[in-house]
Coordinates of C-alpha atoms in Angstrom, one line a residue:
Chain E
M1 CA 117.7 134.5 50.4
T2 CA 118.2 137.2 47.9
T3 CA 121.4 137.3 45.9
M4 CA 124.2 139.9 45.9
K5 CA 122.5 142.4 48.2
M6 CA 122.3 140.2 51.3
E7 CA 121.3 141.0 54.8
R8 CA 124.0 140.2 57.3
G9 CA 121.8 137.8 59.2
A10 CA 120.9 136.0 55.9
L11 CA 124.5 135.3 55.1
W12 CA 124.5 132.0 57.0
E13 CA 120.9 130.9 56.2
V14 CA 120.7 127.4 54.8
N15 CA 117.4 126.8 52.9
S16 CA 116.4 124.9 49.8
R17 CA 117.7 127.7 47.6
T18 CA 121.1 127.6 49.3
I19 CA 121.2 123.8 49.0
V20 CA 120.3 123.8 45.3
Y21 CA 122.7 126.7 44.4
A22 CA 125.5 125.0 46.3
A23 CA 124.9 121.7 44.5
I24 CA 124.7 123.4 41.1
G25 CA 127.8 125.3 41.8
A26 CA 129.7 122.2 42.9
A27 CA 128.5 120.2 39.9
L28 CA 129.4 123.1 37.5
Y29 CA 132.8 123.4 39.0
G30 CA 133.4 119.7 39.0
V31 CA 132.4 119.4 35.3
L32 CA 134.3 122.4 34.2
Q33 CA 137.5 121.4 36.0
L34 CA 137.9 118.7 33.4
F35 CA 138.6 121.4 30.9
S36 CA 141.6 123.5 32.1
F37 CA 144.9 124.3 30.6
L38 CA 148.4 124.6 32.0
L39 CA 149.8 128.0 32.9
P40 CA 152.9 128.5 30.8
G41 CA 156.1 128.2 32.8
T42 CA 154.7 126.1 35.6
Q43 CA 154.8 122.3 36.0
N44 CA 151.5 121.5 37.5
V45 CA 149.3 124.6 37.8
D46 CA 146.3 125.0 35.6
V47 CA 144.5 128.2 34.5
R48 CA 141.1 127.0 35.4
P49 CA 138.3 129.0 33.9
A50 CA 136.1 126.8 36.2
F51 CA 137.4 128.5 39.2
A52 CA 135.3 131.6 38.4
I53 CA 132.3 129.4 39.4
V54 CA 133.6 129.3 43.0
T55 CA 134.2 133.1 43.2
F56 CA 131.0 134.0 41.4
F57 CA 128.8 131.6 43.4
G58 CA 130.3 132.8 46.6
Y59 CA 129.8 136.4 45.7
A60 CA 126.3 136.0 44.3
F61 CA 124.8 133.4 46.7
G62 CA 126.8 133.8 50.0
P63 CA 129.5 132.2 52.0
V64 CA 127.7 128.8 52.6
V65 CA 127.3 128.3 48.8
G66 CA 130.8 129.6 48.1
L67 CA 132.3 127.2 50.7
F68 CA 130.4 124.2 49.4
T69 CA 131.1 125.0 45.7
G70 CA 134.8 125.3 46.3
F71 CA 135.2 122.4 48.7
V72 CA 132.8 119.8 47.3
G73 CA 133.3 121.0 43.7
N74 CA 137.0 120.4 44.0
M75 CA 136.4 117.0 45.6
I76 CA 134.0 116.1 42.7
G77 CA 136.7 117.1 40.2
D78 CA 139.1 114.8 42.0
Q79 CA 136.5 112.1 42.1
L80 CA 135.8 112.4 38.4
R81 CA 139.5 112.2 37.7
G82 CA 139.7 109.1 39.8
Y83 CA 141.8 110.4 42.7
G84 CA 139.0 109.9 45.3
L85 CA 137.0 112.5 47.1
L86 CA 139.3 113.0 50.1
T87 CA 142.8 112.3 48.8
Y88 CA 143.6 116.0 48.4
W89 CA 141.1 117.2 51.0
N90 CA 143.2 120.2 52.1
W91 CA 143.5 121.6 48.6
S92 CA 139.7 121.2 48.3
L93 CA 139.2 123.0 51.6
A94 CA 141.4 125.8 50.4
G95 CA 139.2 126.3 47.4
G96 CA 136.2 126.2 49.7
L97 CA 137.7 128.9 51.9
V98 CA 138.1 131.1 48.8
G99 CA 134.4 130.8 48.2
L100 CA 133.6 131.4 51.8
I101 CA 135.7 134.6 51.9
V102 CA 134.3 135.9 48.7
G103 CA 130.8 135.2 50.1
L104 CA 131.5 137.4 53.0
A105 CA 132.0 140.4 50.7
P106 CA 128.8 142.1 52.1
L107 CA 130.8 142.5 55.3
Y108 CA 133.9 144.1 53.9
L109 CA 132.8 145.5 50.5
S110 CA 129.3 146.7 51.4
R111 CA 129.7 149.9 49.4
W112 CA 130.3 148.0 46.2
V113 CA 128.0 145.1 46.9
N114 CA 125.1 147.5 47.5
G115 CA 125.9 149.8 44.6
N116 CA 124.8 149.8 41.0
L117 CA 125.6 147.0 38.5
R118 CA 129.1 148.4 37.7
D119 CA 129.9 148.7 41.4
R120 CA 128.7 145.1 42.0
A121 CA 130.8 143.8 39.2
I122 CA 133.9 145.6 40.5
G123 CA 133.1 144.3 44.0
G124 CA 133.0 140.8 42.5
A125 CA 136.5 141.2 41.1
V126 CA 137.9 142.7 44.4
A127 CA 136.2 140.0 46.5
A128 CA 137.6 137.3 44.2
A129 CA 141.1 138.7 44.6
V130 CA 140.8 138.9 48.4
G131 CA 139.4 135.4 48.6
V132 CA 142.0 133.8 46.4
V133 CA 145.0 135.5 48.2
I134 CA 143.7 134.6 51.7
G135 CA 141.9 131.3 51.0
F136 CA 144.8 129.5 49.4
I137 CA 147.0 130.1 52.4
F138 CA 145.4 126.9 53.7
I139 CA 147.5 124.9 51.2
F140 CA 150.4 125.4 53.5
S141 CA 148.7 122.6 55.6
D142 CA 150.6 120.4 53.2
I143 CA 153.6 121.0 55.4
W144 CA 152.0 118.6 57.9
V145 CA 149.9 116.5 55.6
G146 CA 152.4 115.8 52.8
G147 CA 155.7 116.8 54.4
S148 CA 156.3 119.5 51.9
S149 CA 158.6 122.4 52.7
A150 CA 157.2 126.0 53.1
N151 CA 159.6 127.1 50.4
Q152 CA 158.4 124.6 47.9
L153 CA 154.7 125.3 48.7
L154 CA 155.3 129.0 48.2
T155 CA 157.2 128.8 44.9
T156 CA 155.5 125.9 43.2
G157 CA 152.1 125.8 44.9
Y158 CA 150.8 129.1 46.4
V159 CA 152.2 131.7 44.0
P160 CA 151.3 129.9 40.7
I161 CA 147.8 129.0 41.9
V162 CA 147.1 132.4 43.3
V163 CA 148.4 134.1 40.1
S164 CA 146.3 131.8 37.8
D165 CA 143.2 132.0 39.9
L166 CA 143.6 135.8 40.3
I167 CA 143.6 136.1 36.5
V168 CA 140.5 133.9 36.3
G169 CA 138.7 135.5 39.3
I170 CA 139.3 139.2 38.3
I171 CA 138.4 138.7 34.7
L172 CA 135.5 136.2 34.8
T173 CA 133.7 137.0 38.1
P174 CA 132.6 140.5 36.9
I175 CA 131.5 139.0 33.5
L176 CA 129.4 136.5 35.3
V177 CA 127.9 139.2 37.5
Y178 CA 127.0 141.3 34.4
A179 CA 125.4 138.2 32.8
W180 CA 123.5 137.1 35.9
E181 CA 122.1 140.4 37.2
P182 CA 119.5 140.9 34.3
V183 CA 118.5 137.3 34.5
K184 CA 118.1 137.6 38.3
E185 CA 115.8 140.6 37.8
Q186 CA 113.7 138.6 35.3
L187 CA 113.4 135.8 37.8
G188 CA 112.3 138.2 40.5
R189 CA 115.1 137.2 42.8
Chain N
M1 CA 129.6 113.1 26.9
N2 CA 129.5 110.8 29.9
I3 CA 131.4 112.2 32.9
A4 CA 129.5 110.5 35.7
P5 CA 131.7 108.9 38.3
R6 CA 132.7 105.4 37.2
Y7 CA 131.6 102.6 39.6
L8 CA 134.4 100.3 38.4
G9 CA 134.7 98.3 41.7
R10 CA 131.0 97.2 41.6
G11 CA 130.6 93.8 43.3
S12 CA 134.1 93.8 44.8
W13 CA 134.9 93.1 48.4
L14 CA 135.3 96.8 49.2
A15 CA 132.2 97.8 47.2
R16 CA 130.2 95.4 49.4
R17 CA 131.3 97.2 52.5
D18 CA 129.4 100.1 54.1
P19 CA 130.5 103.2 52.1
R20 CA 131.2 105.0 55.4
L21 CA 134.0 102.6 56.0
L22 CA 135.8 103.6 52.8
V23 CA 135.6 107.3 53.8
L24 CA 136.7 106.7 57.3
V25 CA 139.6 104.5 56.2
V26 CA 140.9 107.4 54.1
V27 CA 140.7 109.8 57.0
L28 CA 142.4 107.4 59.4
F29 CA 145.1 106.3 56.9
V30 CA 146.0 109.9 55.9
A31 CA 146.3 110.7 59.6
T32 CA 148.5 107.7 60.1
V33 CA 150.8 108.3 57.1
S34 CA 151.2 112.0 58.1
Q35 CA 153.0 111.0 61.2
V36 CA 155.4 108.5 59.7
W37 CA 158.7 109.5 58.1
D38 CA 160.8 106.4 58.7
G39 CA 161.1 104.8 55.2
R40 CA 161.0 101.3 56.7
A41 CA 157.7 101.9 58.4
V42 CA 156.4 103.7 55.3
V43 CA 157.1 100.6 53.2
G44 CA 154.9 98.7 55.7
L45 CA 152.1 101.3 55.2
V46 CA 152.5 101.0 51.4
I47 CA 152.0 97.3 51.6
I48 CA 148.9 97.8 53.7
A49 CA 147.6 100.5 51.3
F50 CA 148.0 98.4 48.1
G51 CA 146.6 95.3 49.9
Y52 CA 143.6 97.4 50.7
Y53 CA 143.5 98.7 47.1
A54 CA 143.6 95.1 45.7
L55 CA 140.4 94.4 47.6
A56 CA 138.7 97.1 45.5
G57 CA 138.8 94.9 42.3
I58 CA 139.4 97.9 40.1
P59 CA 140.4 96.8 36.6
F60 CA 143.9 98.3 36.0
R61 CA 143.3 99.0 32.3
E62 CA 140.4 101.2 33.2
V63 CA 142.4 103.4 35.6
R64 CA 145.9 103.2 34.0
R65 CA 145.6 106.8 32.9
N66 CA 144.5 108.0 36.3
W67 CA 147.5 106.3 37.9
I68 CA 149.9 107.7 35.4
A69 CA 148.5 111.2 35.9
A70 CA 148.5 110.9 39.7
L71 CA 152.0 109.4 39.9
T72 CA 153.4 112.0 37.5
L73 CA 151.9 114.7 39.7
I74 CA 153.4 113.4 42.9
T75 CA 156.8 112.7 41.2
I76 CA 156.9 116.4 40.2
I77 CA 155.9 117.5 43.7
V78 CA 158.6 115.3 45.3
L79 CA 161.3 116.3 42.9
V80 CA 160.7 120.0 43.4
N81 CA 160.3 119.6 47.1
T82 CA 163.2 117.5 48.1
V83 CA 165.7 117.6 45.3
L84 CA 165.4 121.1 43.9
T85 CA 164.6 123.2 47.0
G86 CA 166.2 120.9 49.6
S87 CA 165.2 123.3 52.3
R88 CA 164.3 120.5 54.7
F89 CA 167.9 119.7 55.2
E90 CA 169.2 123.1 56.3
G91 CA 171.4 122.5 59.5
I92 CA 171.5 118.8 59.0
V93 CA 174.8 116.9 58.2
Q94 CA 174.4 115.6 54.7
H95 CA 176.4 113.0 52.8
S96 CA 176.4 114.7 49.4
F97 CA 176.7 113.0 46.0
F98 CA 176.9 116.2 44.1
A99 CA 175.4 119.7 43.9
L100 CA 172.9 120.7 41.3
P101 CA 174.4 123.0 38.7
L102 CA 173.2 126.7 38.9
I103 CA 171.0 126.3 42.0
G104 CA 173.7 124.6 44.1
T105 CA 171.3 122.3 46.0
P106 CA 173.1 119.3 47.3
V107 CA 171.8 115.9 46.2
S108 CA 172.6 113.7 49.2
A109 CA 171.9 110.3 50.7
E110 CA 169.5 112.1 53.1
S111 CA 167.6 114.1 50.4
L112 CA 167.3 111.0 48.2
S113 CA 165.9 108.8 50.9
Y114 CA 163.6 111.6 52.0
A115 CA 162.4 112.0 48.4
V116 CA 161.7 108.2 48.1
T117 CA 159.9 108.2 51.5
Q118 CA 157.7 111.1 50.5
W119 CA 156.9 109.6 47.2
L120 CA 155.9 106.3 48.9
R121 CA 153.7 108.2 51.4
Y122 CA 151.8 110.0 48.6
A123 CA 151.5 106.7 46.6
A124 CA 150.1 105.0 49.7
M125 CA 147.5 107.8 50.2
L126 CA 146.5 107.5 46.6
A127 CA 146.0 103.7 46.8
V128 CA 143.7 104.2 49.8
G129 CA 141.9 107.1 48.1
F130 CA 141.2 105.4 44.7
P131 CA 138.6 103.0 46.1
V132 CA 136.4 105.9 47.3
A133 CA 136.4 107.1 43.6
F134 CA 135.5 103.7 42.2
C135 CA 133.9 101.5 44.9
V136 CA 131.2 103.8 46.2
S137 CA 128.0 104.0 44.2
P138 CA 127.5 107.7 43.3
S139 CA 124.0 107.6 44.7
D140 CA 125.3 106.6 48.1
F141 CA 127.4 109.7 48.9
G142 CA 124.6 111.7 50.3
V143 CA 123.5 109.1 52.8
T144 CA 127.1 108.2 53.6
F145 CA 127.9 111.8 54.7
A146 CA 124.6 112.1 56.5
R147 CA 125.3 109.0 58.5
L148 CA 128.8 110.3 59.2
G149 CA 127.2 113.2 61.1
I150 CA 127.2 115.9 58.4
P151 CA 124.0 118.1 58.7
Y152 CA 121.4 116.5 56.5
K153 CA 120.9 119.6 54.4
L154 CA 124.5 119.6 53.4
A155 CA 124.5 115.8 52.9
F156 CA 121.5 116.3 50.6
A157 CA 123.4 118.9 48.7
V158 CA 126.2 116.4 48.1
D159 CA 123.6 113.9 46.9
L160 CA 122.1 116.6 44.6
T161 CA 125.6 117.5 43.2
F162 CA 126.1 113.9 42.0
R163 CA 122.6 113.9 40.5
F164 CA 123.3 117.1 38.6
L165 CA 126.5 115.9 37.0
P166 CA 125.2 113.9 34.1
S167 CA 122.6 116.5 33.1
L168 CA 125.1 119.3 33.4
A169 CA 127.6 117.4 31.3
G170 CA 124.9 117.1 28.6
E171 CA 124.1 120.8 28.8
Y172 CA 127.8 121.7 28.5
Q173 CA 128.0 119.7 25.3
Q174 CA 124.8 121.4 24.0
T175 CA 126.2 124.8 24.9
I176 CA 129.4 124.1 22.9
D177 CA 127.3 122.8 19.9
A178 CA 125.0 125.8 20.0
Q179 CA 127.9 128.3 20.1
R180 CA 129.7 126.4 17.3
V181 CA 126.6 126.8 15.1
R182 CA 127.0 130.5 15.8
G183 CA 130.5 130.4 14.6
Y184 CA 132.4 129.9 17.8
E185 CA 135.8 128.2 17.5
P186 CA 137.4 127.1 20.8
G187 CA 140.9 127.1 19.2
S188 CA 144.1 126.5 21.0
G189 CA 147.3 128.3 21.9
G190 CA 147.6 132.0 22.8
N191 CA 148.3 133.5 26.2
P192 CA 146.2 132.6 29.2
V193 CA 144.1 135.8 29.1
A194 CA 143.2 135.2 25.4
R195 CA 142.3 131.6 26.2
L196 CA 140.2 132.8 29.2
R197 CA 138.4 135.2 26.9
R198 CA 137.7 132.3 24.5
S199 CA 136.1 130.4 27.4
V200 CA 133.5 133.2 28.1
P201 CA 131.0 132.2 25.3
I202 CA 130.8 128.7 26.8
L203 CA 131.2 129.4 30.6
V204 CA 128.7 132.3 30.9
P205 CA 125.6 130.7 29.2
F206 CA 126.4 127.4 30.7
A207 CA 126.6 128.7 34.2
V208 CA 123.6 131.1 33.9
N209 CA 121.4 128.4 32.3
A210 CA 122.3 126.0 35.0
I211 CA 121.3 128.5 37.7
V212 CA 118.0 129.3 35.9
G213 CA 117.3 125.6 35.5
A214 CA 117.8 125.1 39.2
E215 CA 114.7 127.1 39.9
D216 CA 112.5 124.0 39.1
T217 CA 114.4 121.9 41.7
I218 CA 114.1 124.7 44.3
D219 CA 110.3 124.8 43.7
A220 CA 110.0 121.1 43.9
M221 CA 111.9 121.0 47.2
D222 CA 109.9 123.8 48.7
L223 CA 106.6 122.1 47.6
R224 CA 107.7 119.0 49.4
G225 CA 108.5 120.9 52.6
F226 CA 112.3 120.5 52.4
G227 CA 114.0 121.8 55.5
T228 CA 110.9 121.7 57.7
G229 CA 112.0 118.6 59.6
Q230 CA 114.6 115.8 59.7
R231 CA 114.4 113.7 56.6
T232 CA 115.1 110.0 56.3
W233 CA 117.1 108.3 53.5
L234 CA 115.8 105.5 51.3
R235 CA 119.1 103.7 51.5
H236 CA 119.9 102.2 54.9
L237 CA 123.5 101.8 56.0
A238 CA 124.7 99.5 58.7
F239 CA 128.2 98.4 59.7
D240 CA 128.5 94.6 59.7
R241 CA 131.1 92.6 61.6
T242 CA 133.7 92.7 58.8
D243 CA 133.3 96.5 58.6
R244 CA 133.9 96.9 62.3
I245 CA 137.0 94.7 62.2
V246 CA 138.5 96.7 59.3
L247 CA 137.7 100.0 61.0
L248 CA 139.2 98.8 64.2
A249 CA 142.3 97.7 62.4
F250 CA 142.8 101.1 60.8
V251 CA 142.1 102.8 64.2
A252 CA 144.7 100.6 65.8
L253 CA 147.1 101.5 63.0
L254 CA 146.6 105.2 63.7
V255 CA 147.0 104.7 67.5
G256 CA 150.1 102.6 66.9
A257 CA 151.7 105.2 64.6
T258 CA 150.9 107.9 67.1
I259 CA 152.4 106.1 70.0
A260 CA 155.4 105.0 67.9
G261 CA 155.9 108.6 66.9
F262 CA 156.5 109.6 70.5
T263 CA 158.4 106.5 71.7
T264 CA 160.5 105.5 68.6
T265 CA 162.1 107.2 65.6
T266 CA 159.3 106.5 63.1
S267 CA 158.5 110.2 62.9
H268 CA 162.0 111.0 61.7
P269 CA 163.4 110.4 58.3
W270 CA 165.7 107.4 58.0
T271 CA 168.6 107.1 55.6
P272 CA 169.9 103.7 54.6
Q273 CA 173.6 103.0 55.4
F274 CA 174.4 101.9 51.9
L275 CA 173.4 105.3 50.6
I276 CA 175.6 107.0 53.1
R277 CA 178.5 104.7 52.2
L278 CA 177.8 105.3 48.5
A279 CA 178.1 109.1 49.2
G280 CA 181.5 108.4 50.8
G281 CA 180.3 108.9 54.4

């Protein structure tokens, strides 16, 4: 598996590289989640610099790694905070879906993904935005799981989390792409 | 910095169970609670959940902060959901106490009992979820998921994730120290974008170093032929009689709640008469 410029068939490949990148991504996301700060004006939504790990790993290493990083990484964060792996499983899965959708960028942003470094960085920001807006729709499953109302989920869940993670994804994903690309060249990946 | 998962329930009755049981109980219990809205039935589920939690033997002083944080979060969710938005009660006759100033949402016997029920449902789910956090040895998660039918490569990734945590936490601290030597000041305050920018000198080297460091693990796995065949796990898991009984009990609870949902009123919110009378109904 090469990174960024991925063959369509290789998108779903699961090999030792996929496994290790997924595990590293989830562990990074889990560790960094402990260091987030509240978004001013909201009660319970953090600006999570850690979330850039999900969008970046999805973009750089594919949908399987992105899904795992978001899903398992969020569960690890909950585990470290003592809530248990599965207590907020649907929020974790929403994070995983973001990583999955960003990882599918070669299918819908091929011009940017296969372009020069600047194009790939822009592609990372766009894919992060698409992933965040679509992936977090899954939190509306709380209507059935937790009995929340759609209104409440929209105003105090979806909109704040999408706004905060859009800020994070659009700013930090391209920065991580710029930092990773030269290193990737050095490693011969 | 030690951020490894805390195995606080070590040696307790629940910690001695097959870890798959703890995971399955959460799944079954959440599926059960999701179907029940009658406050009287929810109280029964809360008793079961906290009885189960007591078997985990988790010292309360060690998890007090976790409980405070979790209960604060669900209180905020419930307050916003039922009291402030109140959208669940459109088209339903409400026995109102008063209307909230400015937004005009009625606070009624129905919305209050709904709020209490929802809060209890979340608390019950938390009580059943906490033992997974504190009564499963971190080294058992990989084999647990593998034996639950997750493809072994992904189960191995879960195992690997837990193994990476302590070393990554150490590297995180090293990165902060190294940047501080170079004059980095994390600071506090400022708008979110400014604070994000301040996280870049930590986040970027930390993430890139972790990926580069992963190359050794990839090489080691390739050299050992990872992925060429089904792998076995050093740790063997087997349900004993007690595990089966507990599992059956939670399956029965789920089946019972499902049947009751169709045949009785447990899937509908219940409002105590005294609250209705109090509201002048």
